[in-house]
Amino acid sequence: MIIPKSKEEIELMRESALVVSKTLGMLAEEVKPGVTTLYLDKLAEDFIRSEGAIPGFLGLYDFPNTLCISPNEQVVHGIPTTKPLKEGDIISIDCGAIKNDFYGDHAYTFAVGEIDPDTEKLLRITKESLYAGIKEFKLGNRVGDVGYAIQKYVEPHGYGVVRELVGHGLGRKMHEDPEMPNYGKRGRGKKFVEGMVVAIEPMINMGTQKIRQHSDGWTITTLDKKPSAHFEHNVAIVDGKPELLSTFKYIYEALGIESDEEEPFRKEPLVV
Ligand code: MG
Ligand code: MG
């Protein structure tokens, strides 16, 4: 059952989304060769608590940490470790937080130093596909329209869309209805309604769409060990249109990147 949110609830969810957005922005300055993912995890936990929020993943389904950090061929759900990052790695950082009883859930794939052009392209196309999906999250459309747009955006590049893992409704629970696959058929699936909030999160592999789950019960890697990218935004339907609750602007500010990619999905420009 889809649980639409009132205007007031959406404002509260914007706060939760801002906590995870700021957390990823803080981490953007810390991602570099030599740093361990466990160190990043500790920084994130302290930061989230300093914002008056609670780490959303810690303990959820018994997950042991604050962040899911998935390097290179890991798709999602990677557990932070003491292994240092090295030049040329990529890491997908997924961050959840609870504020005012509502979840924020946000992810970005970072480059560690210089990365090769093929991997850079995978990151760019995956992020662009996120916005192609968000564009279709509007009144009159259905779940399949978002998945179709993402799939159509990435597959011409030879990339694989992970099937087993999907986006989701978001609210007082981390995973609410509906499931939001990154593949699909136009006009199929549940109908979008005013006030609904979802996490749209393409998980895109450079090679095969096939994945493997590790014996730790969490880590998921690509079957062919090629890299995988993951970008996630929280989006509400407001006045029939998609409105972003999360933002990559803190990341871009930290990395010195200029971008207006979020402007079509915001009523007023966000001041960071
Ligand atoms: Mg997430
Ligand atoms: Mg999610």
PDB file of C-alpha atoms and ligand atoms in Angstrom:
ATOM      1  CA  MET A   1       0.000   0.000   0.000  1.00  0.00           C
ATOM      2  CA  ILE A   2       1.391   3.420  -0.993  1.00  0.00           C
ATOM      3  CA  ILE A   3       1.390   5.885   1.946  1.00  0.00           C
ATOM      4  CA  PRO A   4       1.143   9.456   0.567  1.00  0.00           C
ATOM      5  CA  LYS A   5       2.601  12.204   2.769  1.00  0.00           C
ATOM      6  CA  SER A   6       0.974  15.513   3.755  1.00  0.00           C
ATOM      7  CA  LYS A   7       2.735  18.815   2.934  1.00  0.00           C
ATOM      8  CA  GLU A   8       3.911  18.949   6.573  1.00  0.00           C
ATOM      9  CA  GLU A   9       5.283  15.427   6.418  1.00  0.00           C
ATOM     10  CA  ILE A  10       7.111  16.215   3.184  1.00  0.00           C
ATOM     11  CA  GLU A  11       8.777  19.177   4.941  1.00  0.00           C
ATOM     12  CA  LEU A  12       9.932  16.808   7.695  1.00  0.00           C
ATOM     13  CA  MET A  13      11.228  14.378   5.086  1.00  0.00           C
ATOM     14  CA  ARG A  14      13.132  17.226   3.441  1.00  0.00           C
ATOM     15  CA  GLU A  15      15.003  17.613   6.753  1.00  0.00           C
ATOM     16  CA  SER A  16      15.848  13.896   6.829  1.00  0.00           C
ATOM     17  CA  ALA A  17      17.011  14.059   3.213  1.00  0.00           C
ATOM     18  CA  LEU A  18      19.165  17.086   4.033  1.00  0.00           C
ATOM     19  CA  VAL A  19      20.917  15.186   6.836  1.00  0.00           C
ATOM     20  CA  VAL A  20      22.015  12.410   4.467  1.00  0.00           C
ATOM     21  CA  SER A  21      22.869  14.937   1.741  1.00  0.00           C
ATOM     22  CA  LYS A  22      25.117  16.888   4.116  1.00  0.00           C
ATOM     23  CA  THR A  23      26.684  13.647   5.343  1.00  0.00           C
ATOM     24  CA  LEU A  24      27.710  12.661   1.812  1.00  0.00           C
ATOM     25  CA  GLY A  25      28.971  16.230   1.245  1.00  0.00           C
ATOM     26  CA  MET A  26      31.151  15.954   4.369  1.00  0.00           C
ATOM     27  CA  LEU A  27      32.458  12.560   3.187  1.00  0.00           C
ATOM     28  CA  ALA A  28      33.270  13.915  -0.299  1.00  0.00           C
ATOM     29  CA  GLU A  29      36.203  15.800   1.223  1.00  0.00           C
ATOM     30  CA  GLU A  30      37.467  12.665   2.982  1.00  0.00           C
ATOM     31  CA  VAL A  31      37.380  10.139   0.122  1.00  0.00           C
ATOM     32  CA  LYS A  32      41.031   9.784  -0.963  1.00  0.00           C
ATOM     33  CA  PRO A  33      43.735   7.158  -1.358  1.00  0.00           C
ATOM     34  CA  GLY A  34      44.908   5.691   1.979  1.00  0.00           C
ATOM     35  CA  VAL A  35      41.630   6.293   3.829  1.00  0.00           C
ATOM     36  CA  THR A  36      39.732   3.243   5.142  1.00  0.00           C
ATOM     37  CA  THR A  37      36.025   2.824   4.653  1.00  0.00           C
ATOM     38  CA  LEU A  38      35.640   2.092   8.377  1.00  0.00           C
ATOM     39  CA  TYR A  39      37.070   5.555   9.091  1.00  0.00           C
ATOM     40  CA  LEU A  40      34.487   7.098   6.723  1.00  0.00           C
ATOM     41  CA  ASP A  41      31.782   5.117   8.518  1.00  0.00           C
ATOM     42  CA  LYS A  42      32.805   6.510  11.916  1.00  0.00           C
ATOM     43  CA  LEU A  43      32.869  10.081  10.568  1.00  0.00           C
ATOM     44  CA  ALA A  44      29.369   9.591   9.139  1.00  0.00           C
ATOM     45  CA  GLU A  45      27.951   8.198  12.379  1.00  0.00           C
ATOM     46  CA  ASP A  46      29.311  11.129  14.418  1.00  0.00           C
ATOM     47  CA  PHE A  47      28.091  13.636  11.831  1.00  0.00           C
ATOM     48  CA  ILE A  48      24.564  12.207  11.646  1.00  0.00           C
ATOM     49  CA  ARG A  49      24.241  12.250  15.446  1.00  0.00           C
ATOM     50  CA  SER A  50      25.554  15.844  15.557  1.00  0.00           C
ATOM     51  CA  GLU A  51      22.664  16.776  13.230  1.00  0.00           C
ATOM     52  CA  GLY A  52      20.155  15.464  15.785  1.00  0.00           C
ATOM     53  CA  ALA A  53      19.463  12.360  13.690  1.00  0.00           C
ATOM     54  CA  ILE A  54      20.015   8.615  14.053  1.00  0.00           C
ATOM     55  CA  PRO A  55      21.978   6.419  11.612  1.00  0.00           C
ATOM     56  CA  GLY A  56      19.249   4.723   9.582  1.00  0.00           C
ATOM     57  CA  PHE A  57      21.086   1.576   8.469  1.00  0.00           C
ATOM     58  CA  LEU A  58      22.822   0.705  11.764  1.00  0.00           C
ATOM     59  CA  GLY A  59      20.912  -2.297  13.105  1.00  0.00           C
ATOM     60  CA  LEU A  60      18.331  -2.222  10.298  1.00  0.00           C
ATOM     61  CA  TYR A  61      17.848  -5.881   9.316  1.00  0.00           C
ATOM     62  CA  ASP A  62      20.932  -6.324  11.599  1.00  0.00           C
ATOM     63  CA  PHE A  63      23.269  -4.325   9.318  1.00  0.00           C
ATOM     64  CA  PRO A  64      26.432  -3.664  11.400  1.00  0.00           C
ATOM     65  CA  ASN A  65      27.375  -0.119  10.291  1.00  0.00           C
ATOM     66  CA  THR A  66      26.174   3.410   9.507  1.00  0.00           C
ATOM     67  CA  LEU A  67      27.135   3.359   5.829  1.00  0.00           C
ATOM     68  CA  CYS A  68      26.999   0.776   3.090  1.00  0.00           C
ATOM     69  CA  ILE A  69      30.302   1.305   1.257  1.00  0.00           C
ATOM     70  CA  SER A  70      30.753  -0.694  -1.918  1.00  0.00           C
ATOM     71  CA  PRO A  71      34.067  -0.369  -3.799  1.00  0.00           C
ATOM     72  CA  ASN A  72      34.611  -1.189  -7.483  1.00  0.00           C
ATOM     73  CA  GLU A  73      32.831  -4.461  -8.406  1.00  0.00           C
ATOM     74  CA  GLN A  74      30.653  -4.303  -5.292  1.00  0.00           C
ATOM     75  CA  VAL A  75      27.150  -3.196  -6.275  1.00  0.00           C
ATOM     76  CA  VAL A  76      25.602  -2.279  -2.896  1.00  0.00           C
ATOM     77  CA  HIS A  77      25.440  -3.320   0.793  1.00  0.00           C
ATOM     78  CA  GLY A  78      29.244  -3.397   1.208  1.00  0.00           C
ATOM     79  CA  ILE A  79      30.382  -3.470   4.842  1.00  0.00           C
ATOM     80  CA  PRO A  80      33.041  -0.897   5.839  1.00  0.00           C
ATOM     81  CA  THR A  81      36.525  -2.406   6.356  1.00  0.00           C
ATOM     82  CA  THR A  82      40.055  -1.479   7.439  1.00  0.00           C
ATOM     83  CA  LYS A  83      41.386  -1.857   3.880  1.00  0.00           C
ATOM     84  CA  PRO A  84      42.686   1.499   2.608  1.00  0.00           C
ATOM     85  CA  LEU A  85      41.277   2.987  -0.594  1.00  0.00           C
ATOM     86  CA  LYS A  86      43.669   3.299  -3.502  1.00  0.00           C
ATOM     87  CA  GLU A  87      44.021   5.638  -6.460  1.00  0.00           C
ATOM     88  CA  GLY A  88      41.689   4.610  -9.278  1.00  0.00           C
ATOM     89  CA  ASP A  89      39.069   2.942  -7.042  1.00  0.00           C
ATOM     90  CA  ILE A  90      35.443   3.956  -7.089  1.00  0.00           C
ATOM     91  CA  ILE A  91      33.245   3.664  -3.995  1.00  0.00           C
ATOM     92  CA  SER A  92      29.483   3.777  -3.783  1.00  0.00           C
ATOM     93  CA  ILE A  93      28.434   5.235  -0.446  1.00  0.00           C
ATOM     94  CA  ASP A  94      24.825   4.706   0.618  1.00  0.00           C
ATOM     95  CA  CYS A  95      23.679   6.636   3.687  1.00  0.00           C
ATOM     96  CA  GLY A  96      20.484   6.415   5.717  1.00  0.00           C
ATOM     97  CA  ALA A  97      19.336   8.597   8.613  1.00  0.00           C
ATOM     98  CA  ILE A  98      16.208   9.039  10.688  1.00  0.00           C
ATOM     99  CA  LYS A  99      15.092  12.507  11.744  1.00  0.00           C
ATOM    100  CA  ASN A 100      11.628  13.390  13.069  1.00  0.00           C
ATOM    101  CA  ASP A 101      10.764   9.690  12.647  1.00  0.00           C
ATOM    102  CA  PHE A 102      11.311   9.860   8.877  1.00  0.00           C
ATOM    103  CA  TYR A 103      14.052   8.248   6.828  1.00  0.00           C
ATOM    104  CA  GLY A 104      16.436   9.847   4.382  1.00  0.00           C
ATOM    105  CA  ASP A 105      18.244   7.439   2.016  1.00  0.00           C
ATOM    106  CA  HIS A 106      20.877   8.765  -0.367  1.00  0.00           C
ATOM    107  CA  ALA A 107      23.783   7.377  -2.386  1.00  0.00           C
ATOM    108  CA  TYR A 108      26.636   8.596  -4.596  1.00  0.00           C
ATOM    109  CA  THR A 109      29.528   6.837  -6.308  1.00  0.00           C
ATOM    110  CA  PHE A 110      32.809   8.647  -5.706  1.00  0.00           C
ATOM    111  CA  ALA A 111      36.051   8.459  -7.647  1.00  0.00           C
ATOM    112  CA  VAL A 112      39.167   7.911  -5.511  1.00  0.00           C
ATOM    113  CA  GLY A 113      41.758  10.166  -7.150  1.00  0.00           C
ATOM    114  CA  GLU A 114      42.021   9.695 -10.921  1.00  0.00           C
ATOM    115  CA  ILE A 115      39.908   6.944 -12.469  1.00  0.00           C
ATOM    116  CA  ASP A 116      40.024   5.460 -15.968  1.00  0.00           C
ATOM    117  CA  PRO A 117      37.775   6.997 -18.672  1.00  0.00           C
ATOM    118  CA  ASP A 118      35.542   3.903 -19.003  1.00  0.00           C
ATOM    119  CA  THR A 119      34.708   3.962 -15.306  1.00  0.00           C
ATOM    120  CA  GLU A 120      34.217   7.712 -15.408  1.00  0.00           C
ATOM    121  CA  LYS A 121      31.671   7.198 -18.184  1.00  0.00           C
ATOM    122  CA  LEU A 122      29.851   4.531 -16.136  1.00  0.00           C
ATOM    123  CA  LEU A 123      29.495   7.035 -13.267  1.00  0.00           C
ATOM    124  CA  ARG A 124      28.279   9.806 -15.567  1.00  0.00           C
ATOM    125  CA  ILE A 125      25.733   7.678 -17.419  1.00  0.00           C
ATOM    126  CA  THR A 126      24.393   6.136 -14.204  1.00  0.00           C
ATOM    127  CA  LYS A 127      23.880   9.563 -12.636  1.00  0.00           C
ATOM    128  CA  GLU A 128      22.214  10.884 -15.783  1.00  0.00           C
ATOM    129  CA  SER A 129      19.910   7.851 -15.808  1.00  0.00           C
ATOM    130  CA  LEU A 130      18.802   8.770 -12.276  1.00  0.00           C
ATOM    131  CA  TYR A 131      17.480  12.097 -13.591  1.00  0.00           C
ATOM    132  CA  ALA A 132      15.926  10.407 -16.639  1.00  0.00           C
ATOM    133  CA  GLY A 133      13.983   8.287 -14.129  1.00  0.00           C
ATOM    134  CA  ILE A 134      13.078  11.192 -11.829  1.00  0.00           C
ATOM    135  CA  LYS A 135      11.613  13.081 -14.807  1.00  0.00           C
ATOM    136  CA  GLU A 136       9.000  10.330 -15.195  1.00  0.00           C
ATOM    137  CA  PHE A 137       8.018  10.319 -11.514  1.00  0.00           C
ATOM    138  CA  LYS A 138       4.898  12.460 -11.922  1.00  0.00           C
ATOM    139  CA  LEU A 139       1.134  12.295 -11.739  1.00  0.00           C
ATOM    140  CA  GLY A 140      -0.369  10.286 -14.589  1.00  0.00           C
ATOM    141  CA  ASN A 141       2.635   7.949 -14.797  1.00  0.00           C
ATOM    142  CA  ARG A 142       3.275   4.528 -13.294  1.00  0.00           C
ATOM    143  CA  VAL A 143       6.181   2.627 -11.759  1.00  0.00           C
ATOM    144  CA  GLY A 144       7.072   1.100 -15.125  1.00  0.00           C
ATOM    145  CA  ASP A 145       7.592   4.531 -16.714  1.00  0.00           C
ATOM    146  CA  VAL A 146      10.486   5.341 -14.353  1.00  0.00           C
ATOM    147  CA  GLY A 147      12.125   1.934 -14.801  1.00  0.00           C
ATOM    148  CA  TYR A 148      11.704   2.109 -18.561  1.00  0.00           C
ATOM    149  CA  ALA A 149      13.389   5.524 -18.741  1.00  0.00           C
ATOM    150  CA  ILE A 150      16.394   4.375 -16.695  1.00  0.00           C
ATOM    151  CA  GLN A 151      16.813   1.123 -18.621  1.00  0.00           C
ATOM    152  CA  LYS A 152      16.518   2.877 -21.972  1.00  0.00           C
ATOM    153  CA  TYR A 153      19.147   5.411 -20.916  1.00  0.00           C
ATOM    154  CA  VAL A 154      21.844   2.940 -19.858  1.00  0.00           C
ATOM    155  CA  GLU A 155      21.454  -0.186 -21.998  1.00  0.00           C
ATOM    156  CA  PRO A 156      22.639   1.382 -25.296  1.00  0.00           C
ATOM    157  CA  HIS A 157      26.040   1.748 -23.586  1.00  0.00           C
ATOM    158  CA  GLY A 158      26.226  -2.007 -23.046  1.00  0.00           C
ATOM    159  CA  TYR A 159      25.606  -1.650 -19.317  1.00  0.00           C
ATOM    160  CA  GLY A 160      23.632  -4.116 -17.197  1.00  0.00           C
ATOM    161  CA  VAL A 161      20.653  -3.032 -15.051  1.00  0.00           C
ATOM    162  CA  VAL A 162      20.635  -4.993 -11.793  1.00  0.00           C
ATOM    163  CA  ARG A 163      17.294  -6.766 -11.481  1.00  0.00           C
ATOM    164  CA  GLU A 164      17.342  -8.127  -7.923  1.00  0.00           C
ATOM    165  CA  LEU A 165      17.719  -4.731  -6.206  1.00  0.00           C
ATOM    166  CA  VAL A 166      15.270  -1.871  -6.630  1.00  0.00           C
ATOM    167  CA  GLY A 167      14.298   1.590  -5.401  1.00  0.00           C
ATOM    168  CA  HIS A 168      11.364   1.956  -3.024  1.00  0.00           C
ATOM    169  CA  GLY A 169       8.793   4.112  -1.290  1.00  0.00           C
ATOM    170  CA  LEU A 170      10.238   6.027   1.679  1.00  0.00           C
ATOM    171  CA  GLY A 171       8.727   7.406   4.870  1.00  0.00           C
ATOM    172  CA  ARG A 172       8.480   6.274   8.483  1.00  0.00           C
ATOM    173  CA  LYS A 173       9.873   3.026   7.162  1.00  0.00           C
ATOM    174  CA  MET A 174      13.002   2.679   5.040  1.00  0.00           C
ATOM    175  CA  HIS A 175      11.246   0.430   2.582  1.00  0.00           C
ATOM    176  CA  GLU A 176       7.644   1.280   1.778  1.00  0.00           C
ATOM    177  CA  ASP A 177       5.531   0.507  -1.250  1.00  0.00           C
ATOM    178  CA  PRO A 178       5.964   0.646  -4.145  1.00  0.00           C
ATOM    179  CA  GLU A 179       9.084  -1.169  -5.293  1.00  0.00           C
ATOM    180  CA  MET A 180      10.792   0.965  -7.950  1.00  0.00           C
ATOM    181  CA  PRO A 181      12.765  -1.261 -10.361  1.00  0.00           C
ATOM    182  CA  ASN A 182      15.345   0.326 -12.667  1.00  0.00           C
ATOM    183  CA  TYR A 183      13.867  -1.538 -15.619  1.00  0.00           C
ATOM    184  CA  GLY A 184      10.318  -1.890 -16.839  1.00  0.00           C
ATOM    185  CA  LYS A 185       7.628  -1.299 -19.389  1.00  0.00           C
ATOM    186  CA  ARG A 186       5.884   1.970 -20.093  1.00  0.00           C
ATOM    187  CA  GLY A 187       2.443   2.358 -18.517  1.00  0.00           C
ATOM    188  CA  ARG A 188       2.810  -0.717 -16.303  1.00  0.00           C
ATOM    189  CA  GLY A 189       2.746  -1.066 -12.539  1.00  0.00           C
ATOM    190  CA  LYS A 190       1.310   1.000  -9.699  1.00  0.00           C
ATOM    191  CA  LYS A 191       0.007   4.483 -10.431  1.00  0.00           C
ATOM    192  CA  PHE A 192       1.769   7.460  -8.848  1.00  0.00           C
ATOM    193  CA  VAL A 193      -0.213   9.655  -6.444  1.00  0.00           C
ATOM    194  CA  GLU A 194       0.198  13.174  -5.060  1.00  0.00           C
ATOM    195  CA  GLY A 195       2.380  13.312  -1.937  1.00  0.00           C
ATOM    196  CA  MET A 196       4.138  10.006  -2.408  1.00  0.00           C
ATOM    197  CA  VAL A 197       7.876   9.912  -1.675  1.00  0.00           C
ATOM    198  CA  VAL A 198      10.290   7.414  -3.207  1.00  0.00           C
ATOM    199  CA  ALA A 199      13.982   6.605  -3.349  1.00  0.00           C
ATOM    200  CA  ILE A 200      14.988   6.293  -7.009  1.00  0.00           C
ATOM    201  CA  GLU A 201      18.335   4.518  -7.210  1.00  0.00           C
ATOM    202  CA  PRO A 202      19.776   3.046 -10.401  1.00  0.00           C
ATOM    203  CA  MET A 203      22.376   0.324  -9.729  1.00  0.00           C
ATOM    204  CA  ILE A 204      24.174  -0.071 -13.045  1.00  0.00           C
ATOM    205  CA  ASN A 205      26.946  -2.522 -13.955  1.00  0.00           C
ATOM    206  CA  MET A 206      29.583  -1.854 -16.606  1.00  0.00           C
ATOM    207  CA  GLY A 207      29.165  -5.435 -17.836  1.00  0.00           C
ATOM    208  CA  THR A 208      26.676  -8.152 -17.033  1.00  0.00           C
ATOM    209  CA  GLN A 209      23.533  -7.374 -15.047  1.00  0.00           C
ATOM    210  CA  LYS A 210      24.164 -10.564 -13.080  1.00  0.00           C
ATOM    211  CA  ILE A 211      25.226 -10.321  -9.455  1.00  0.00           C
ATOM    212  CA  ARG A 212      26.464 -12.551  -6.648  1.00  0.00           C
ATOM    213  CA  GLN A 213      25.727 -12.346  -2.932  1.00  0.00           C
ATOM    214  CA  HIS A 214      28.658 -13.052  -0.618  1.00  0.00           C
ATOM    215  CA  SER A 215      28.685 -15.365   2.377  1.00  0.00           C
ATOM    216  CA  ASP A 216      28.707 -12.387   4.790  1.00  0.00           C
ATOM    217  CA  GLY A 217      25.008 -12.135   3.922  1.00  0.00           C
ATOM    218  CA  TRP A 218      25.371  -8.542   2.704  1.00  0.00           C
ATOM    219  CA  THR A 219      27.988  -7.740   0.075  1.00  0.00           C
ATOM    220  CA  ILE A 220      26.752  -7.944  -3.496  1.00  0.00           C
ATOM    221  CA  THR A 221      29.219  -7.954  -6.387  1.00  0.00           C
ATOM    222  CA  THR A 222      28.958  -8.143 -10.165  1.00  0.00           C
ATOM    223  CA  LEU A 223      29.355 -11.681 -11.498  1.00  0.00           C
ATOM    224  CA  ASP A 224      31.997 -10.588 -14.051  1.00  0.00           C
ATOM    225  CA  LYS A 225      33.826  -8.418 -11.429  1.00  0.00           C
ATOM    226  CA  LYS A 226      33.470  -5.310 -13.596  1.00  0.00           C
ATOM    227  CA  PRO A 227      32.634  -2.071 -11.757  1.00  0.00           C
ATOM    228  CA  SER A 228      29.152  -1.002 -10.699  1.00  0.00           C
ATOM    229  CA  ALA A 229      27.727   2.453  -9.911  1.00  0.00           C
ATOM    230  CA  HIS A 230      24.875   3.625  -7.670  1.00  0.00           C
ATOM    231  CA  PHE A 231      23.224   7.034  -7.330  1.00  0.00           C
ATOM    232  CA  GLU A 232      20.121   7.647  -5.213  1.00  0.00           C
ATOM    233  CA  HIS A 233      17.803  10.599  -4.632  1.00  0.00           C
ATOM    234  CA  ASN A 234      14.676  11.035  -2.500  1.00  0.00           C
ATOM    235  CA  VAL A 235      11.834  12.537  -4.533  1.00  0.00           C
ATOM    236  CA  ALA A 236       8.275  13.624  -3.702  1.00  0.00           C
ATOM    237  CA  ILE A 237       5.347  14.308  -5.999  1.00  0.00           C
ATOM    238  CA  VAL A 238       4.290  17.888  -5.237  1.00  0.00           C
ATOM    239  CA  ASP A 239       1.607  19.563  -7.368  1.00  0.00           C
ATOM    240  CA  GLY A 240       1.811  16.595  -9.691  1.00  0.00           C
ATOM    241  CA  LYS A 241       5.519  17.020 -10.403  1.00  0.00           C
ATOM    242  CA  PRO A 242       8.741  15.452  -9.103  1.00  0.00           C
ATOM    243  CA  GLU A 243      10.430  17.491  -6.393  1.00  0.00           C
ATOM    244  CA  LEU A 244      13.875  16.583  -5.051  1.00  0.00           C
ATOM    245  CA  LEU A 245      14.219  16.303  -1.276  1.00  0.00           C
ATOM    246  CA  SER A 246      17.873  15.210  -1.318  1.00  0.00           C
ATOM    247  CA  THR A 247      20.687  17.094  -3.052  1.00  0.00           C
ATOM    248  CA  PHE A 248      24.186  16.413  -4.383  1.00  0.00           C
ATOM    249  CA  LYS A 249      25.028  20.113  -3.996  1.00  0.00           C
ATOM    250  CA  TYR A 250      27.062  19.571  -0.822  1.00  0.00           C
ATOM    251  CA  ILE A 251      29.153  16.993  -2.680  1.00  0.00           C
ATOM    252  CA  TYR A 252      29.610  19.308  -5.640  1.00  0.00           C
ATOM    253  CA  GLU A 253      30.609  22.164  -3.371  1.00  0.00           C
ATOM    254  CA  ALA A 254      33.251  19.959  -1.714  1.00  0.00           C
ATOM    255  CA  LEU A 255      34.588  18.731  -5.069  1.00  0.00           C
ATOM    256  CA  GLY A 256      34.363  22.063  -6.907  1.00  0.00           C
ATOM    257  CA  ILE A 257      31.865  20.751  -9.472  1.00  0.00           C
ATOM    258  CA  GLU A 258      29.430  23.148 -11.180  1.00  0.00           C
ATOM    259  CA  SER A 259      26.064  21.602 -12.009  1.00  0.00           C
ATOM    260  CA  ASP A 260      22.479  22.698 -12.570  1.00  0.00           C
ATOM    261  CA  GLU A 261      21.164  19.139 -13.001  1.00  0.00           C
ATOM    262  CA  GLU A 262      18.806  19.417 -10.005  1.00  0.00           C
ATOM    263  CA  GLU A 263      17.180  22.728 -10.934  1.00  0.00           C
ATOM    264  CA  PRO A 264      14.302  21.255 -13.010  1.00  0.00           C
ATOM    265  CA  PHE A 265      13.220  19.295  -9.936  1.00  0.00           C
ATOM    266  CA  ARG A 266      13.140  22.120  -7.426  1.00  0.00           C
ATOM    267  CA  LYS A 267      10.674  24.957  -7.057  1.00  0.00           C
ATOM    268  CA  GLU A 268      13.255  27.361  -5.673  1.00  0.00           C
ATOM    269  CA  PRO A 269      17.011  27.247  -6.110  1.00  0.00           C
ATOM    270  CA  LEU A 270      18.588  25.538  -3.094  1.00  0.00           C
ATOM    271  CA  VAL A 271      20.997  27.728  -1.137  1.00  0.00           C
ATOM    272  CA  VAL A 272      23.775  25.589   0.310  1.00  0.00           C
TER     273      VAL A 272
HETATM  274 MG    MG B   1      20.166   3.879  -0.133  1.00  0.00          MG
HETATM  275 MG    MG B   2      17.207   3.114  -1.029  1.00  0.00          MG
END
